[in-house]
XYZ file of C-alpha atoms in Angstrom:
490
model
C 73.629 131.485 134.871
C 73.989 133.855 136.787
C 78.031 133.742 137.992
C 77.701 136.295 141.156
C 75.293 135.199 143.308
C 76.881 131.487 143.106
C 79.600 130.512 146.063
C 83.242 129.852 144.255
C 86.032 128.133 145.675
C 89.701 128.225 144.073
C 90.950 125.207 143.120
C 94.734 125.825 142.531
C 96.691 122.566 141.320
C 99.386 121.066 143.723
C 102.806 122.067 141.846
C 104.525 118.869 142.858
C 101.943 116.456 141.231
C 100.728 119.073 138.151
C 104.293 119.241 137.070
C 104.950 115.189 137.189
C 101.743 114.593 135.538
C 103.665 117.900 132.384
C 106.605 115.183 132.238
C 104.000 112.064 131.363
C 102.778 113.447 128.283
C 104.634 111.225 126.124
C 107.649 113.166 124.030
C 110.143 111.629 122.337
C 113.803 113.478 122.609
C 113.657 114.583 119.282
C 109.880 115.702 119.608
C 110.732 117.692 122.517
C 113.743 119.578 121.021
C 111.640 120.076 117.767
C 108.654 121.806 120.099
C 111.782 124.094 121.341
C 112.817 124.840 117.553
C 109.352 126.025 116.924
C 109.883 128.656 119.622
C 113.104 129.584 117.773
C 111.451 130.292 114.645
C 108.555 132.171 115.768
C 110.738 134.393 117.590
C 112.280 134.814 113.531
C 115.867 133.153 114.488
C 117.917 132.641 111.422
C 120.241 130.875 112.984
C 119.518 128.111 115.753
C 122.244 125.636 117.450
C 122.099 122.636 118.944
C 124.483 120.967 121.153
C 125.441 118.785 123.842
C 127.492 118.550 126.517
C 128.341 114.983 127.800
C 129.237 115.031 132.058
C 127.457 111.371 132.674
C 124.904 112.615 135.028
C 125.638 115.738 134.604
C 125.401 115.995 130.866
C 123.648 118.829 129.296
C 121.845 119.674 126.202
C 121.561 123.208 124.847
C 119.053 125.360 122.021
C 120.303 128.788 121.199
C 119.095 131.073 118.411
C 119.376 134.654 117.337
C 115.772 135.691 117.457
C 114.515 138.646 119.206
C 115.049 137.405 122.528
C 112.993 138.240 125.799
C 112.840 140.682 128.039
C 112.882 139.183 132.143
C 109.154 140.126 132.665
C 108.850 138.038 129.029
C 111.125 134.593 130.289
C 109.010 134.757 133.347
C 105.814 134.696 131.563
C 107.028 131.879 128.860
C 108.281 130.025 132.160
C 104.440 129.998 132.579
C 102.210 126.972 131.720
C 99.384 127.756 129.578
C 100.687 130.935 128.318
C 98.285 130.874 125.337
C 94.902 129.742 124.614
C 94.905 127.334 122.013
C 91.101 128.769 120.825
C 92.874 132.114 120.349
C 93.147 133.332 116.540
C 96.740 133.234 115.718
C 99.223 134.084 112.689
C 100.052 131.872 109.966
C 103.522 131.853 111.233
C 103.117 130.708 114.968
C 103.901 127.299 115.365
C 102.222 126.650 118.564
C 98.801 126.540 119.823
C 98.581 125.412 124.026
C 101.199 127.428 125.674
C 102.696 124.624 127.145
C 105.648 123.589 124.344
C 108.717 124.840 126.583
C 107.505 123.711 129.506
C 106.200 120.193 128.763
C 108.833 119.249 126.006
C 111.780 120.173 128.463
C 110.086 118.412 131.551
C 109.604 115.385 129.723
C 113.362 115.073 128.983
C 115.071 117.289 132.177
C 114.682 117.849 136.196
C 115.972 121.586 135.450
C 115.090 123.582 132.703
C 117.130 126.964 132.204
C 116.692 130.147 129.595
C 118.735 132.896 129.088
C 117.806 135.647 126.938
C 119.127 138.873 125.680
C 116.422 142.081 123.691
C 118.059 143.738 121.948
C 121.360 144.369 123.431
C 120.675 145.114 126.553
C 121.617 142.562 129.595
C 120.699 139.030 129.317
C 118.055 137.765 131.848
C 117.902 134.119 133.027
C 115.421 132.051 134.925
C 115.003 128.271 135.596
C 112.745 125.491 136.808
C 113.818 123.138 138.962
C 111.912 120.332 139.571
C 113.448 119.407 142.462
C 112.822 122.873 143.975
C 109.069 122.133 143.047
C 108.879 119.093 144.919
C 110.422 120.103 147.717
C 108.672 123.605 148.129
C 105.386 122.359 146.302
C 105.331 126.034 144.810
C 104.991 127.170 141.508
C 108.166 129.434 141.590
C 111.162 129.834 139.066
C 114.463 130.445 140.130
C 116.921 133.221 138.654
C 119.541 131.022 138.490
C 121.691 129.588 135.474
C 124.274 126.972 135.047
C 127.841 129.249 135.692
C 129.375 128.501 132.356
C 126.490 129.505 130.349
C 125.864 132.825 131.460
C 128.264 134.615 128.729
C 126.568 132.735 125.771
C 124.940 135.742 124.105
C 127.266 137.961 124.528
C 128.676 137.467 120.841
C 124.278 138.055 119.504
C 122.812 140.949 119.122
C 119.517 139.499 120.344
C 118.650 135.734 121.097
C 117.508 133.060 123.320
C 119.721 130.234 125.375
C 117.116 126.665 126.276
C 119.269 124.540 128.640
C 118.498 121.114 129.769
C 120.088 119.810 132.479
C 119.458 116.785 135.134
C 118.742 114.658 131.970
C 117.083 112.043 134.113
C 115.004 110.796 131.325
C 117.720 110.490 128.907
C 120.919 109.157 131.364
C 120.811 108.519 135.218
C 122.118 110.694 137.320
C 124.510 108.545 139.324
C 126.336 107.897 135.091
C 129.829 108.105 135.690
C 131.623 110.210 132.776
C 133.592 107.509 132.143
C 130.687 104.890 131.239
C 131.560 104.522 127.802
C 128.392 102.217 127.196
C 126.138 105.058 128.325
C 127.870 107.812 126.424
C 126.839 105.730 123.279
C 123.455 105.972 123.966
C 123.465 109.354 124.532
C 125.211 109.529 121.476
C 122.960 107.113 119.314
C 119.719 109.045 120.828
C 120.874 112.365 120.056
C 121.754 111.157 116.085
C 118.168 110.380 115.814
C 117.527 114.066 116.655
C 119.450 115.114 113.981
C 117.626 113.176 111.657
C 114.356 114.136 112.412
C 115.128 117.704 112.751
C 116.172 117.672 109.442
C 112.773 115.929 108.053
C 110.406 118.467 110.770
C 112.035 121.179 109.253
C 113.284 120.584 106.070
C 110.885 123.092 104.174
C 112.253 125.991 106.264
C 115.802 125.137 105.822
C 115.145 124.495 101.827
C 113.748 128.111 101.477
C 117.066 129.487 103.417
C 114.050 130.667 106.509
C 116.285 129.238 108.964
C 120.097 127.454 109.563
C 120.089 124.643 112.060
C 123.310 123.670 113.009
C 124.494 120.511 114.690
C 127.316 121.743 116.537
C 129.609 123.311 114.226
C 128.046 121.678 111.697
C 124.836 122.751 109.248
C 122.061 120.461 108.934
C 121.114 119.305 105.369
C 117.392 119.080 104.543
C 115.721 115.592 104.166
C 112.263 116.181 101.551
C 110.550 112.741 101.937
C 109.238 113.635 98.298
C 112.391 113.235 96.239
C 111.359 116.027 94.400
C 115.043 116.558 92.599
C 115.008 113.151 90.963
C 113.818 112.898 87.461
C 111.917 109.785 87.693
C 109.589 110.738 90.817
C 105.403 111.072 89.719
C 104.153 113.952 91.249
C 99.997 113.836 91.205
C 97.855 117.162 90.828
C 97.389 119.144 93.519
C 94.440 118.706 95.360
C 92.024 121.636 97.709
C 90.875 119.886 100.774
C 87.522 121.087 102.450
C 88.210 123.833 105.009
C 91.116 125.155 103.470
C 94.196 122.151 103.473
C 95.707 120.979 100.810
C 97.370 117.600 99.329
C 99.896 116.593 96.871
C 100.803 113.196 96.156
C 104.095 111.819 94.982
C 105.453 108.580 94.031
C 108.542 107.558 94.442
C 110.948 106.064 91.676
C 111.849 102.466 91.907
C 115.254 101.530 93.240
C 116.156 100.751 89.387
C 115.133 104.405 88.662
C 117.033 106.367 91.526
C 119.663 108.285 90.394
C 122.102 106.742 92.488
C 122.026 103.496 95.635
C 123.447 106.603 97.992
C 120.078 108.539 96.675
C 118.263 105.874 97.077
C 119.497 104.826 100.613
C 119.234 108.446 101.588
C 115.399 108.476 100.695
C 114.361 105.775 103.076
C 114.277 108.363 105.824
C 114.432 107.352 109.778
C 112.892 104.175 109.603
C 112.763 102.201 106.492
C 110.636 102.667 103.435
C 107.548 100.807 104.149
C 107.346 102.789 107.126
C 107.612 105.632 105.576
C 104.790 105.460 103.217
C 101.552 107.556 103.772
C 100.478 111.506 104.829
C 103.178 113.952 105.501
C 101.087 116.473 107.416
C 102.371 119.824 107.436
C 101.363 122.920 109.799
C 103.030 126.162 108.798
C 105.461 124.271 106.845
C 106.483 122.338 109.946
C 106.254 118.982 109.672
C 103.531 117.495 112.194
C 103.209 113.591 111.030
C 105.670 111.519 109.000
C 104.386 108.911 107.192
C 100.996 107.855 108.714
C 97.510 106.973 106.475
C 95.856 108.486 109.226
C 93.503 105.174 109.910
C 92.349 105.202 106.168
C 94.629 102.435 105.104
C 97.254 99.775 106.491
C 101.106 100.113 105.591
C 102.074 97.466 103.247
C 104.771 96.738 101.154
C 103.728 97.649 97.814
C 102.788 101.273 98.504
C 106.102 101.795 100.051
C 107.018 104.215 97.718
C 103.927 106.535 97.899
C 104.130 109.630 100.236
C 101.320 112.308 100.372
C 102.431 116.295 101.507
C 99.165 117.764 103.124
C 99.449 120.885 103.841
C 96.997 122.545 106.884
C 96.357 126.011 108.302
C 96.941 126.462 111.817
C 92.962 127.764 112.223
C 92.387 123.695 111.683
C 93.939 122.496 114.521
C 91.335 121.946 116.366
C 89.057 120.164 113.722
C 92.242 117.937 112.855
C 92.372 117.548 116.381
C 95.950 118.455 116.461
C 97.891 117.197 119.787
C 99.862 118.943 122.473
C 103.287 117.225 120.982
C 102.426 118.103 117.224
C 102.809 114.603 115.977
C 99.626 113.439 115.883
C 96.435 114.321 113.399
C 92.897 113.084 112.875
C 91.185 114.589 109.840
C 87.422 115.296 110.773
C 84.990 113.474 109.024
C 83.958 115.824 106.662
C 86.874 114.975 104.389
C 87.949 111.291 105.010
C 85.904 110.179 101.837
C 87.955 112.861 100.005
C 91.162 111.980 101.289
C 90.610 108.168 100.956
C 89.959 108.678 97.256
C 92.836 110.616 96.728
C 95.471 108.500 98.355
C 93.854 105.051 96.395
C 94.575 106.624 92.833
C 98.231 107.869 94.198
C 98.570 104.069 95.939
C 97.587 102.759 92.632
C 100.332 104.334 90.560
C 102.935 103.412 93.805
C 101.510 99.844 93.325
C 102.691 99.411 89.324
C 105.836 100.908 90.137
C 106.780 98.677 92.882
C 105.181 95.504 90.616
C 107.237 96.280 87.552
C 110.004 97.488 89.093
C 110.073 100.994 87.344
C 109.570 99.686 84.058
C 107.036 101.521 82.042
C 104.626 98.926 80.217
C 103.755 100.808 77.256
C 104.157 99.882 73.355
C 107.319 100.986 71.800
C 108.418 101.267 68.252
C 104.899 99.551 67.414
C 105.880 96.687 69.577
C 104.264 95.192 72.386
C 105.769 94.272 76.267
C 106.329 90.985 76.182
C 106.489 89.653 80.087
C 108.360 86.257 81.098
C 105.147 85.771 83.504
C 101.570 85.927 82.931
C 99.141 85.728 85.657
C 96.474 82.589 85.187
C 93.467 82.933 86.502
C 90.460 79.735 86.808
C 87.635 79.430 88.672
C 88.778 82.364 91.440
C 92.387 80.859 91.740
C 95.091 82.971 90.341
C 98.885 81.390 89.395
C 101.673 82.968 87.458
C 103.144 80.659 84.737
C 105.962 81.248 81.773
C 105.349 83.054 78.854
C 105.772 80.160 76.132
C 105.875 83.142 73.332
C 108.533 84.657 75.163
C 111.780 85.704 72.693
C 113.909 83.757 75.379
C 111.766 81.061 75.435
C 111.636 80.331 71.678
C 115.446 80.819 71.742
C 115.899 78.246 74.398
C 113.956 75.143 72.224
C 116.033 76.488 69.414
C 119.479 76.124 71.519
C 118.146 72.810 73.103
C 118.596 70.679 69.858
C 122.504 71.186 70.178
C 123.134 72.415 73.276
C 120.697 71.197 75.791
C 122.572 71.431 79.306
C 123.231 74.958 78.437
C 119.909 75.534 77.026
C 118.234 74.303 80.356
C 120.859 76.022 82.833
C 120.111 79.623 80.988
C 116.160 78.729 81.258
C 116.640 78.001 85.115
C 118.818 81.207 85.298
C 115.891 83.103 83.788
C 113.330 81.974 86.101
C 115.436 82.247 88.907
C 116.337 85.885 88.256
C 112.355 87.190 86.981
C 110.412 85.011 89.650
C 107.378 87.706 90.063
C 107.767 88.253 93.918
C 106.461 91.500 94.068
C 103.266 90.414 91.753
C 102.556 87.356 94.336
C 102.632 89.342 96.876
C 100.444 92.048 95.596
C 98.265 89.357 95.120
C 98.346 87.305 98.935
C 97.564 90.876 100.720
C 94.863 92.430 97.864
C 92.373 89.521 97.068
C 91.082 87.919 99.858
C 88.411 86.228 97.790
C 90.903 84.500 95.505
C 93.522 81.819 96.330
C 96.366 80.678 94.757
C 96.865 77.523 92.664
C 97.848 74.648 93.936
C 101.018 73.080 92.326
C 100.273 70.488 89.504
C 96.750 70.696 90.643
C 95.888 72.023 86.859
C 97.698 69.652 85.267
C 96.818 65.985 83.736
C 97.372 63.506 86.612
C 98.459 61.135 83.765
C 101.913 63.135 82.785
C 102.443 63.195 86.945
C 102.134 59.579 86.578
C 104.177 59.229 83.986
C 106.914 61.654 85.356
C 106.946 59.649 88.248
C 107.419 56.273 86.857
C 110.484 57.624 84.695
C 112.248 58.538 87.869
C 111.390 55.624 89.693
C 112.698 53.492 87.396
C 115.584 55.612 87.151
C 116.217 54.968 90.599
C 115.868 51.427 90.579
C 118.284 51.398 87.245
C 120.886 52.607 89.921
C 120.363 50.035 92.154
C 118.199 51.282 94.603
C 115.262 48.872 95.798
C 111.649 49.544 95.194
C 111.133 50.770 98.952
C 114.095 52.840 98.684
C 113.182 54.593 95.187
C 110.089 55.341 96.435
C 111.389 56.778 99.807
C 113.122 59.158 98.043
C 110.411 60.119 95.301
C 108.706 61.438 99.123
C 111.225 63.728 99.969
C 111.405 65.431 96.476
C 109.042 68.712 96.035
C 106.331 68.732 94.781
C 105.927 65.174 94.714
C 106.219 64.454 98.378
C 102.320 65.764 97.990
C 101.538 62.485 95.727
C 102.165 59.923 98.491
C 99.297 57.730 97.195
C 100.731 57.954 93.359
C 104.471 56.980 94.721
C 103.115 53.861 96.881
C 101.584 52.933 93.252
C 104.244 52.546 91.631
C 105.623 49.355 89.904
């Protein structure tokens, strides 16, 4: 085609409506301050501060680092949307990929997004957006203007960088009062969930000392979702992924095996264990997704402790189809069979943890596990009944001939205590094709019979009509399902 004998017209985006459609793109708060921590560590911060300042309406949240800074002819072209193409070849290092990070993260929480920044001691420069401005002038101008208390907050760097949120309309309204207690705790309660995931999205760079992120005064502590320090958690081999990724699979101990409830309670993460199960996706050592089989599998409670690190190149972002937000991935087809494979031998291994509870089934000292259940399987129904050869069982029968109330209250203890829940409901959610045994419906209907005659007569005995005897032998379980057997009775 040829482009200069064809008419062109420009077609330059309204301001007002490009920048409202910026704020709909669907960050979280602590998404949006993690996509300004990635600016922070590109421009090689080693230190990085977050805080928050809480005025109601007014309140304000801050990002400040000691990178390299910017230069004003630099802050004006960050200010920029689409500052980068994300088709451009790029370090290993840089964390983003669109241009748009600054701009769309703080938009999506803020009406007026401020940055100061000092190179290399010379004087700061500052510029803002200010979405009001934008609406009103429907321009797509930046304002050299900074909030009046935060224009000395550089002068104790060298070099660094100042983010400022303020006109938090997406987080408070901007009528709060500072006295509205009930909003300052959500404020509160949404800015702890920051912390937390900050210290999960960048735990790698913290661990290897690349970076301090502090909470205030205070440093934030790593969270590895692979429990790699305790002694009883089964990393898998390393596995190359076409293209150039990378996985790693690890299974988490059982709560038996943790080294301590605080441990355990600690390696949960944000949202609970089963939620936490699947793909850790990594860019750069940045953490992209947490916890997501990335449409290969559902979540379900017996792979809760299983948790995959893959590790991707930035040059894949495209063929992982990597989003604007960084927390969303979809591996190209090329290497779902690969992955899928992978993750059902780690799931397997998270599966016999969570079924035996951390025990390991294997013979010791030439003797063999002996279970208190064993699963029964006839004619594609499955049960779980008591191990008659168990030690405890042949104990019992021995105790019964002298002490049989005591004998039968330690047996009901027993099953009480080892009832196989986690086996049953392994089995409900895995095999569709096989159902579960009915109560009694194995066993002789003449012992049922007989059972129930005992305890009728019983009843009678205490001088309870026939009507009423039977009445109650309906309301006892599992008997109330022999209504025909009960009406029987004489």
């Amino acid at each position: 085609m040829n482009y200069d004998e064809i008419k062109k017209a420009e077609t330059i985006p309204e301001a007002s409506s490009m920048i409202e459609t910026f704020r709909a793109i669907g960050y979280s708060l602590e998404t949006a301050i993690a996509d300004i921590i990635d600016n922070s560590i590109s421009a090689n911060a080693k230190n990085i501060y977050i805080n928050r300042v809480w005025k109601g309406g007014k309140s304000i949240i801050s990002i400040k680092d000691d990178g390299i800074g910017m230069s004003d002819e630099d802050i004006i072209k960050a200010m920029r949307p689409g500052t980068q193409n994300p088709l451009s070849e790029r370090t290993d290092t840089d964390l983003g990929r669109f241009g748009l990070g600054l701009k769309t993260a703080s938009f999506s929480q803020c009406r007026t997004l401020s940055v100061l920044s000092k190179l290399n001691n010379l004087k700061p420069a500052f510029w803002s957006w200010d979405l009001d401005y934008v609406s009103k002038s429907n321009k797509w101008e930046v304002l050299q203007w900074i909030p009046d208390d935060f224009s000395n907050d550089l002068d104790d760097l060298h070099s660094g960088t100042l983010v400022l949120w303020s006109n938090l309309d997406k987080i408070v309204s901007l009528q709060t009062s500072e006295n509205d207690e009930n909003a300052k705790q959500k404020f509160s309660s949404a800015l702890d969930k920051v912390k937390k995931h900050v210290a999960m999205t960048f735990h790698r760079f913290i661990e290897e000392k690349i970076v301090k992120i502090f909470w205030g005064e205070h440093e934030i502590e790593a969270w590895n979702p692979f429990c790699i320090n305790e002694a009883k958690t089964q990393a898998q081999p390393d596995e190359n992924i076409i293209g150039g990724a990378k996985m790693k699979g690890y299974v988490l101990p059982h709560k038996n095996n943790f080294s301590s409830e605080q441990a355990y309670k600690i390696a949960e993460g944000v949202n609970g264990y089963p939620t936490m199960q699947g793909f850790y996706v990594y860019r750069g050592k940045r953490l992209l997704l947490a916890g997501d089989w990335l449409g290969l599998f559902r979540k379900e409670e017996q792979y809760k402790l299983v948790r995959i690190q893959m590790d991707l190149p930035n040059k894949l972002d495209t063929e992982w189809q990597i989003d604007i937000k960084k927390s969303k991935a979809n591996p190209p087809a090329v290497c779902r069979d690969q992955l899928e494979s992978y993750a059902k031998s780690v799931r397997n291994i998270g599966m016999e943890v969570y079924r035996h509870r951390g025990k390991i089934l294997k013979q010791r000292a030439g003797q063999t596990f002996q279970p208190l259940w064993l699963e029964k399987k006839k004619d594609n129904k499955w049960s779980f009944v008591v191990n008659r050869e168990h030690l405890i069982i042949q104990n019992l029968k021995n105790q019964a001939k002298e002490k049989p109330e005591q004998a039968i209250e330690t047996l009901l203890c027993f099953i009480e205590e080892s009832i196989p829940t986690s086996a049953i409901y392994i089995k409900k959610a895995e095999d569709k094709e096989e159902k579960e045994i009915l109560p009694f419906s194995d066993v002789d209907m003449a012992v049922i019979k007989q059972i129930l005659l005992d305890m009728f007569k019983n009843q009678v005995q205490q001088g309870k009509t026939h009507e009423q005897a039977k009445a109650i032998l309906k309301t006892i379980e599992p008997f109330n399902n022999y209504e025909d057997l009960i009406e029987d009775l004489r």
